[in-house]
């Protein structure tokens, strides 16, 4: 039997192609002597804000901090409630919990993997302060419905955009906006494997509200505007200049990277759409999909068998996520989230990255089809 080694991501392969540019920038950053929050960080925040067409981008240390800082900037206090999906990475809930905010989980749609207004609304009460939609795996939530819901109940929206940077969403009036710029605040992560990743930790917060932006800029830097004048409680969450140099290079290629992901996803979709035992990702008409992950549902109860089978062939796969947050020890409650529970037993993510070779993808596809024959 042919055996190869296909990983979920190939960061080295991507680096090799931009090595000259990256290396030169890193060296110039070291030689500049400005290691934290230097002019390069400012330049990156300007580049990203013009790419996203959002008034303010405030870089920070990682995507988890970005969420925490968003909650702090909106003035959320212990006892306040936020609503977020349980079907997301732990950070979405953790960033609220660390501030003493009560996290109420909502369910997600089985085929888009995202939450939507009718799944959020039943959880709203007079303690609810904000909704935190997550654009999971690279596709926008049905944001228009979420925006309408937030208006109805006067709630804030913080979009967790860690998996969907570069994803476009079309509003009913035809306006096209990037995810993360539709709510009050958007947050993202530049963790290496994200669609726009640096070579360490990094994150950012976006907002069109200049007053909020001023507050966020203070929070990321110990609550100060003027050095050693601390006006509010903040934290230390800044982006290193070296990471900003890397991000300045990679931002130029983000659209190309996302296009490669879409092509790969399309190949998977075409190959798998006729297989009754699997459900390919469903895309809503108002959103693109930038395929941070390519995630299938295995409908015949054999997901774990499939994972073992792929592993034996040298094909990596991942379960995002094996245990939903509402079943994790610190967050456990008696909420019943039917779809979330189903998904934790059905989903499997296949290798998806910008350097995936056609021959390797064909190998994955052929073998996956064989498994269901
Ligand atoms: C990666 C991720 C985060 C956290 O980002 P870090 O930079 O790792 O802290 C938050 N939310 C989601 C949905 C993520 O995928």
CSV table of C-alpha atoms and ligand atoms in Angstrom, one decimal:
chain,number,residue,atom,x,y,z
A,1,UNK,CA,0.0,0.0,0.0
A,2,UNK,CA,1.2,3.5,-0.9
A,3,UNK,CA,1.9,5.5,2.2
A,4,UNK,CA,2.6,9.2,2.3
A,5,UNK,CA,2.7,12.0,4.8
A,6,UNK,CA,0.1,14.7,4.3
A,7,UNK,CA,-0.2,17.2,7.1
A,8,UNK,CA,-3.1,19.5,8.0
A,9,UNK,CA,-0.9,22.6,7.2
A,10,UNK,CA,2.4,23.2,5.6
A,11,UNK,CA,3.9,26.4,7.0
A,12,UNK,CA,7.4,25.6,5.9
A,13,UNK,CA,6.4,25.2,2.3
A,14,UNK,CA,4.6,28.5,2.4
A,15,UNK,CA,7.7,30.2,4.0
A,16,UNK,CA,10.1,28.8,1.4
A,17,UNK,CA,8.2,30.8,-1.3
A,18,UNK,CA,8.5,34.1,0.5
A,19,UNK,CA,11.7,33.5,2.4
A,20,UNK,CA,13.8,36.3,0.8
A,21,UNK,CA,11.2,38.9,1.6
A,22,UNK,CA,10.5,37.7,5.0
A,23,UNK,CA,14.2,37.2,6.0
A,24,UNK,CA,15.1,40.7,4.8
A,25,UNK,CA,12.3,42.3,6.7
A,26,UNK,CA,13.1,40.4,9.9
A,27,UNK,CA,16.7,41.6,9.7
A,28,UNK,CA,15.7,45.2,9.1
A,29,UNK,CA,13.4,45.0,12.1
A,30,UNK,CA,16.1,43.7,14.4
A,31,UNK,CA,18.5,46.4,13.1
A,32,UNK,CA,15.9,49.1,13.7
A,33,UNK,CA,16.1,48.5,17.5
A,34,UNK,CA,12.3,49.0,17.8
A,35,UNK,CA,11.1,45.6,19.0
A,36,UNK,CA,7.6,46.2,20.5
A,37,UNK,CA,4.9,48.5,19.0
A,38,UNK,CA,7.4,50.2,16.7
A,39,UNK,CA,6.7,52.0,13.4
A,40,UNK,CA,6.3,48.7,11.6
A,41,UNK,CA,3.5,47.7,13.9
A,42,UNK,CA,1.7,51.0,13.1
A,43,UNK,CA,2.3,50.4,9.4
A,44,UNK,CA,0.8,47.0,9.6
A,45,UNK,CA,-2.3,48.3,11.4
A,46,UNK,CA,-2.7,50.8,8.6
A,47,UNK,CA,-2.2,48.2,5.9
A,48,UNK,CA,-4.8,45.9,7.5
A,49,UNK,CA,-7.3,48.7,8.1
A,50,UNK,CA,-7.1,49.7,4.5
A,51,UNK,CA,-7.4,46.0,3.4
A,52,UNK,CA,-10.5,45.5,5.6
A,53,UNK,CA,-11.9,49.0,5.0
A,54,UNK,CA,-12.3,49.5,8.7
A,55,UNK,CA,-11.5,52.8,10.5
A,56,UNK,CA,-9.3,51.2,13.3
A,57,UNK,CA,-7.1,48.2,13.6
A,58,UNK,CA,-5.4,47.8,17.0
A,59,UNK,CA,-2.8,45.0,17.0
A,60,UNK,CA,-2.4,43.0,20.2
A,61,UNK,CA,-0.6,39.9,21.5
A,62,UNK,CA,-3.0,37.1,20.4
A,63,UNK,CA,-6.6,36.4,19.4
A,64,UNK,CA,-7.7,35.4,22.9
A,65,UNK,CA,-6.5,38.7,24.3
A,66,UNK,CA,-8.2,40.5,21.5
A,67,UNK,CA,-11.5,39.1,22.7
A,68,UNK,CA,-10.8,39.9,26.3
A,69,UNK,CA,-9.9,43.4,25.4
A,70,UNK,CA,-13.1,43.8,23.4
A,71,UNK,CA,-15.1,42.8,26.4
A,72,UNK,CA,-13.2,45.2,28.6
A,73,UNK,CA,-13.6,48.1,26.1
A,74,UNK,CA,-17.4,47.6,26.1
A,75,UNK,CA,-17.4,47.8,29.9
A,76,UNK,CA,-18.7,44.3,30.5
A,77,UNK,CA,-18.7,43.5,34.2
A,78,UNK,CA,-19.0,40.4,36.4
A,79,UNK,CA,-22.6,39.2,36.3
A,80,UNK,CA,-23.2,40.5,32.8
A,81,UNK,CA,-24.0,37.8,30.2
A,82,UNK,CA,-22.8,37.2,26.7
A,83,UNK,CA,-24.1,34.6,24.3
A,84,UNK,CA,-21.7,32.7,22.1
A,85,UNK,CA,-21.8,29.3,20.4
A,86,UNK,CA,-20.4,26.3,22.3
A,87,UNK,CA,-19.2,25.1,18.9
A,88,UNK,CA,-16.0,27.2,18.7
A,89,UNK,CA,-12.5,27.2,20.0
A,90,UNK,CA,-12.3,27.6,23.8
A,91,UNK,CA,-10.9,31.1,23.6
A,92,UNK,CA,-14.3,32.6,22.7
A,93,UNK,CA,-15.7,31.7,26.0
A,94,UNK,CA,-12.6,31.8,28.1
A,95,UNK,CA,-11.9,35.5,27.3
A,96,UNK,CA,-15.3,36.3,28.9
A,97,UNK,CA,-15.1,33.9,31.8
A,98,UNK,CA,-11.7,35.3,32.9
A,99,UNK,CA,-13.5,38.7,33.4
A,100,UNK,CA,-16.3,37.1,35.5
A,101,UNK,CA,-18.8,37.5,32.6
A,102,UNK,CA,-21.3,34.7,32.5
A,103,UNK,CA,-21.1,32.8,29.2
A,104,UNK,CA,-24.4,31.5,27.8
A,105,UNK,CA,-24.0,29.1,25.0
A,106,UNK,CA,-26.2,28.9,21.9
A,107,UNK,CA,-26.5,26.1,19.3
A,108,UNK,CA,-25.3,26.2,15.7
A,109,UNK,CA,-26.8,25.1,12.4
A,110,UNK,CA,-25.8,21.6,11.4
A,111,UNK,CA,-24.7,22.4,7.9
A,112,UNK,CA,-23.1,25.8,8.2
A,113,UNK,CA,-21.6,25.1,11.6
A,114,UNK,CA,-22.4,28.7,12.5
A,115,UNK,CA,-24.9,30.2,14.9
A,116,UNK,CA,-27.8,32.4,13.7
A,117,UNK,CA,-30.4,34.8,15.2
A,118,UNK,CA,-33.1,32.2,15.9
A,119,UNK,CA,-30.7,30.1,17.9
A,120,UNK,CA,-29.5,33.1,19.9
A,121,UNK,CA,-32.8,34.8,20.7
A,122,UNK,CA,-34.1,32.3,23.2
A,123,UNK,CA,-31.1,32.9,25.4
A,124,UNK,CA,-31.5,36.7,25.7
A,125,UNK,CA,-32.6,38.1,29.0
A,126,UNK,CA,-32.1,41.4,30.9
A,127,UNK,CA,-28.5,40.5,31.9
A,128,UNK,CA,-27.5,39.9,28.3
A,129,UNK,CA,-25.0,42.5,27.1
A,130,UNK,CA,-23.4,41.2,24.0
A,131,UNK,CA,-23.6,38.5,21.3
A,132,UNK,CA,-20.4,36.9,20.1
A,133,UNK,CA,-20.9,35.3,16.7
A,134,UNK,CA,-17.9,33.2,15.5
A,135,UNK,CA,-17.3,32.9,11.7
A,136,UNK,CA,-16.2,29.3,12.1
A,137,UNK,CA,-14.0,27.4,9.6
A,138,UNK,CA,-13.8,30.6,7.4
A,139,UNK,CA,-17.5,31.3,6.7
A,140,UNK,CA,-19.5,34.3,7.9
A,141,UNK,CA,-22.5,33.8,10.1
A,142,UNK,CA,-25.8,35.1,8.8
A,143,UNK,CA,-24.7,38.5,10.2
A,144,UNK,CA,-27.7,40.5,8.9
A,145,UNK,CA,-30.0,38.5,11.2
A,146,UNK,CA,-27.6,38.8,14.1
A,147,UNK,CA,-27.4,42.6,13.5
A,148,UNK,CA,-31.2,42.9,13.5
A,149,UNK,CA,-31.4,40.9,16.7
A,150,UNK,CA,-28.8,43.0,18.4
A,151,UNK,CA,-30.7,46.2,17.4
A,152,UNK,CA,-34.0,44.8,18.7
A,153,UNK,CA,-32.5,44.1,22.2
A,154,UNK,CA,-29.9,46.8,22.2
A,155,UNK,CA,-27.0,44.4,22.4
A,156,UNK,CA,-23.4,44.8,21.3
A,157,UNK,CA,-21.8,42.5,18.7
A,158,UNK,CA,-18.2,41.2,19.0
A,159,UNK,CA,-17.3,39.1,16.0
A,160,UNK,CA,-14.7,36.4,16.6
A,161,UNK,CA,-13.1,36.5,13.2
A,162,UNK,CA,-10.0,34.4,14.1
A,163,UNK,CA,-10.9,31.8,11.4
A,164,UNK,CA,-12.3,34.0,8.6
A,165,UNK,CA,-9.9,36.9,7.8
A,166,UNK,CA,-10.5,38.0,4.3
A,167,UNK,CA,-14.0,36.6,4.0
A,168,UNK,CA,-16.5,38.9,2.3
A,169,UNK,CA,-20.1,39.3,3.4
A,170,UNK,CA,-22.9,40.9,1.4
A,171,UNK,CA,-25.6,42.8,3.2
A,172,UNK,CA,-29.2,42.9,1.8
A,173,UNK,CA,-28.6,46.4,0.4
A,174,UNK,CA,-25.7,45.1,-1.7
A,175,UNK,CA,-22.9,46.5,0.5
A,176,UNK,CA,-20.0,44.1,0.7
A,177,UNK,CA,-18.0,44.1,4.0
A,178,UNK,CA,-15.3,41.9,5.5
A,179,UNK,CA,-16.2,39.8,8.4
A,180,UNK,CA,-15.0,41.4,11.6
A,181,UNK,CA,-16.1,44.8,10.4
A,182,UNK,CA,-19.9,44.2,10.6
A,183,UNK,CA,-20.4,44.4,14.4
A,184,UNK,CA,-19.3,46.8,17.1
A,185,UNK,CA,-15.9,45.1,17.4
A,186,UNK,CA,-14.2,42.4,15.5
A,187,UNK,CA,-11.2,40.3,16.7
A,188,UNK,CA,-8.7,38.1,15.0
A,189,UNK,CA,-5.7,35.9,15.6
A,190,UNK,CA,-2.4,35.7,13.7
A,191,UNK,CA,-1.5,32.3,15.2
A,192,UNK,CA,0.8,30.6,12.6
A,193,UNK,CA,-1.8,28.2,11.2
A,194,UNK,CA,-4.6,30.9,10.7
A,195,UNK,CA,-5.3,32.2,7.2
A,196,UNK,CA,-3.1,35.2,8.0
A,197,UNK,CA,-0.6,33.9,10.4
A,198,UNK,CA,2.7,35.2,11.8
A,199,UNK,CA,5.6,33.2,13.2
A,200,UNK,CA,4.6,33.3,16.8
A,201,UNK,CA,1.6,34.8,18.6
A,202,UNK,CA,-0.3,37.8,17.4
A,203,UNK,CA,-3.8,39.3,17.2
A,204,UNK,CA,-5.9,42.4,16.4
A,205,UNK,CA,-9.1,44.2,17.2
A,206,UNK,CA,-11.1,46.1,14.6
A,207,UNK,CA,-13.7,48.8,15.1
A,208,UNK,CA,-15.3,51.6,13.1
A,209,UNK,CA,-16.1,53.4,16.4
A,210,UNK,CA,-13.3,55.9,17.1
A,211,UNK,CA,-14.1,56.4,20.7
A,212,UNK,CA,-14.0,52.6,21.4
A,213,UNK,CA,-10.7,52.5,19.4
A,214,UNK,CA,-9.2,55.1,21.7
A,215,UNK,CA,-10.2,53.0,24.7
A,216,UNK,CA,-8.8,49.8,23.1
A,217,UNK,CA,-5.5,51.5,22.4
A,218,UNK,CA,-5.2,52.4,26.1
A,219,UNK,CA,-6.3,48.9,27.3
A,220,UNK,CA,-3.6,47.1,25.2
A,221,UNK,CA,-1.0,49.2,26.8
A,222,UNK,CA,-1.6,49.3,30.6
A,223,UNK,CA,-4.5,51.8,30.3
A,224,UNK,CA,-2.2,54.6,29.4
A,225,UNK,CA,-2.4,57.2,26.7
A,226,UNK,CA,0.6,59.2,28.0
A,227,UNK,CA,3.4,57.1,29.4
A,228,UNK,CA,3.1,56.4,33.1
A,229,UNK,CA,-0.4,58.0,33.2
A,230,UNK,CA,-2.8,55.1,33.8
A,231,UNK,CA,-6.3,56.2,33.3
A,232,UNK,CA,-8.1,52.8,33.2
A,233,UNK,CA,-7.2,49.2,34.0
A,234,UNK,CA,-5.5,47.7,31.0
A,235,UNK,CA,-3.2,44.9,30.3
A,236,UNK,CA,0.0,44.2,28.4
A,237,UNK,CA,-1.0,42.9,25.0
A,238,UNK,CA,1.2,44.2,22.1
A,239,UNK,CA,2.4,42.9,18.8
A,240,UNK,CA,6.2,42.5,18.3
A,241,UNK,CA,7.8,44.4,15.4
A,242,UNK,CA,9.2,41.1,13.9
A,243,UNK,CA,5.7,39.7,13.7
A,244,UNK,CA,4.4,42.9,12.1
A,245,UNK,CA,7.1,42.6,9.5
A,246,UNK,CA,6.0,39.1,8.7
A,247,UNK,CA,2.4,40.1,8.6
A,248,UNK,CA,3.1,43.0,6.2
A,249,UNK,CA,4.5,40.5,3.7
A,250,UNK,CA,1.8,37.9,4.2
A,251,UNK,CA,-1.1,40.4,4.0
A,252,UNK,CA,-0.1,41.1,0.4
A,253,UNK,CA,-0.6,37.4,-0.4
A,254,UNK,CA,-3.8,36.9,1.7
A,255,UNK,CA,-6.2,37.0,-1.2
A,256,UNK,CA,-4.0,34.6,-3.2
A,257,UNK,CA,-3.8,32.3,-0.2
A,258,UNK,CA,-7.5,32.4,0.3
A,259,UNK,CA,-8.1,31.7,-3.5
A,260,UNK,CA,-5.9,28.6,-3.3
A,261,UNK,CA,-7.9,27.4,-0.4
A,262,UNK,CA,-11.1,27.9,-2.3
A,263,UNK,CA,-9.8,26.0,-5.3
A,264,UNK,CA,-8.8,23.1,-3.0
A,265,UNK,CA,-12.2,23.2,-1.3
A,266,UNK,CA,-14.0,23.1,-4.6
A,267,UNK,CA,-12.1,20.0,-5.6
A,268,UNK,CA,-13.1,18.3,-2.4
A,269,UNK,CA,-16.7,19.5,-2.8
A,270,UNK,CA,-17.0,18.2,-6.4
A,271,UNK,CA,-15.5,14.8,-5.4
A,272,UNK,CA,-17.7,14.3,-2.3
A,273,UNK,CA,-21.1,15.9,-3.1
A,274,UNK,CA,-22.5,12.6,-4.4
A,275,UNK,CA,-21.5,10.5,-1.4
A,276,UNK,CA,-24.6,10.0,0.7
A,277,UNK,CA,-22.7,9.3,3.9
A,278,UNK,CA,-21.0,12.7,4.0
A,279,UNK,CA,-22.2,16.2,4.1
A,280,UNK,CA,-20.0,18.9,2.5
A,281,UNK,CA,-19.9,22.4,4.0
A,282,UNK,CA,-23.0,24.4,3.2
A,283,UNK,CA,-22.4,28.0,2.1
A,284,UNK,CA,-25.0,30.7,2.7
A,285,UNK,CA,-25.6,33.0,-0.2
A,286,UNK,CA,-24.6,36.2,1.6
A,287,UNK,CA,-21.1,34.9,2.5
A,288,UNK,CA,-17.9,33.7,0.9
A,289,UNK,CA,-15.9,30.9,2.5
A,290,UNK,CA,-12.2,31.2,3.0
A,291,UNK,CA,-11.8,27.7,4.3
A,292,UNK,CA,-9.6,28.1,7.3
A,293,UNK,CA,-10.8,24.4,7.7
A,294,UNK,CA,-12.4,22.1,5.2
A,295,UNK,CA,-14.8,20.2,7.4
A,296,UNK,CA,-17.2,17.4,6.6
A,297,UNK,CA,-19.9,15.7,8.5
A,298,UNK,CA,-19.8,11.9,8.4
A,299,UNK,CA,-23.4,10.8,8.6
A,300,UNK,CA,-23.1,7.1,9.0
A,301,UNK,CA,-21.6,7.0,12.4
A,302,UNK,CA,-18.1,5.9,11.1
A,303,UNK,CA,-16.2,9.2,11.6
A,304,UNK,CA,-13.7,7.7,14.0
A,305,UNK,CA,-13.2,4.8,11.6
A,306,UNK,CA,-12.5,7.2,8.8
A,307,UNK,CA,-10.0,9.1,10.9
A,308,UNK,CA,-8.1,5.9,11.7
A,309,UNK,CA,-8.2,4.8,8.1
A,310,UNK,CA,-6.8,8.1,6.8
A,311,UNK,CA,-4.1,8.1,9.5
A,312,UNK,CA,-3.0,4.6,8.4
A,313,UNK,CA,-2.6,6.0,4.9
A,314,UNK,CA,-0.4,8.9,6.2
A,315,UNK,CA,-3.2,11.5,5.8
A,316,UNK,CA,-3.7,13.8,8.7
A,317,UNK,CA,-7.1,14.8,9.8
A,318,UNK,CA,-8.5,16.7,12.8
A,319,UNK,CA,-11.7,16.9,14.9
A,320,UNK,CA,-12.6,20.5,15.5
A,321,UNK,CA,-13.8,20.1,18.2
A,322,UNK,CA,-14.0,16.8,20.1
A,323,UNK,CA,-15.7,18.2,23.2
A,324,UNK,CA,-17.9,21.3,22.9
A,325,UNK,CA,-17.3,24.0,25.4
A,326,UNK,CA,-20.5,23.5,27.4
A,327,UNK,CA,-19.2,20.1,28.3
A,328,UNK,CA,-15.7,21.2,29.4
A,329,UNK,CA,-15.2,21.2,33.1
A,330,UNK,CA,-15.0,24.9,33.9
A,331,UNK,CA,-17.9,25.7,31.6
A,332,UNK,CA,-20.1,22.7,32.2
A,333,UNK,CA,-23.8,23.4,32.6
A,334,UNK,CA,-27.0,21.6,32.0
A,335,UNK,CA,-27.7,23.3,28.7
A,336,UNK,CA,-28.8,20.9,25.9
A,337,UNK,CA,-27.4,21.9,22.5
A,338,UNK,CA,-28.6,19.2,20.2
A,339,UNK,CA,-26.8,20.2,17.0
A,340,UNK,CA,-23.5,20.9,18.8
A,341,UNK,CA,-23.6,17.4,20.4
A,342,UNK,CA,-24.3,15.8,17.0
A,343,UNK,CA,-21.4,17.7,15.3
A,344,UNK,CA,-18.9,16.7,17.9
A,345,UNK,CA,-19.5,13.1,16.8
A,346,UNK,CA,-19.7,13.7,13.1
A,347,UNK,CA,-17.2,16.3,12.0
A,348,UNK,CA,-13.8,15.7,10.5
A,349,UNK,CA,-11.4,18.3,8.9
A,350,UNK,CA,-9.2,17.4,6.1
A,351,UNK,CA,-5.8,18.8,5.1
A,352,UNK,CA,-6.3,22.4,3.8
A,353,UNK,CA,-3.5,24.8,3.2
A,354,UNK,CA,-2.0,27.0,0.5
A,355,UNK,CA,0.7,24.5,-0.5
A,356,UNK,CA,-1.5,21.4,-0.9
A,357,UNK,CA,-0.4,19.7,-4.1
A,358,UNK,CA,-3.0,18.3,-6.5
A,359,UNK,CA,-1.4,14.9,-6.5
A,360,UNK,CA,-1.7,14.8,-2.7
A,361,UNK,CA,-5.2,16.0,-2.8
A,362,UNK,CA,-6.2,13.4,-5.4
A,363,UNK,CA,-4.7,10.8,-3.1
A,364,UNK,CA,-6.9,12.0,-0.2
A,365,UNK,CA,-10.0,12.2,-2.4
A,366,UNK,CA,-9.5,8.7,-4.0
A,367,UNK,CA,-9.0,7.0,-0.7
A,368,UNK,CA,-11.9,8.8,1.0
A,369,UNK,CA,-14.2,7.7,-1.8
A,370,UNK,CA,-12.9,4.1,-1.4
A,371,UNK,CA,-13.8,4.2,2.3
A,372,UNK,CA,-17.4,4.8,1.5
A,373,UNK,CA,-17.7,2.3,-1.3
B,1,LIG,C1,-7.5,30.7,17.2
B,1,LIG,C2,-8.8,31.2,17.7
B,1,LIG,C3,-8.8,32.1,18.8
B,1,LIG,C4,-7.7,32.5,19.6
B,1,LIG,O1,-6.6,32.9,19.0
B,1,LIG,P1,-5.1,32.9,19.7
B,1,LIG,O2,-4.3,33.8,18.9
B,1,LIG,O3,-4.7,31.5,19.6
B,1,LIG,O4,-5.3,33.3,21.1
B,1,LIG,C5,-10.1,32.6,19.1
B,1,LIG,N1,-11.2,32.2,18.5
B,1,LIG,C6,-11.2,31.3,17.5
B,1,LIG,C7,-12.5,30.9,16.8
B,1,LIG,C8,-9.9,30.7,17.1
B,1,LIG,O5,-9.9,29.9,16.1
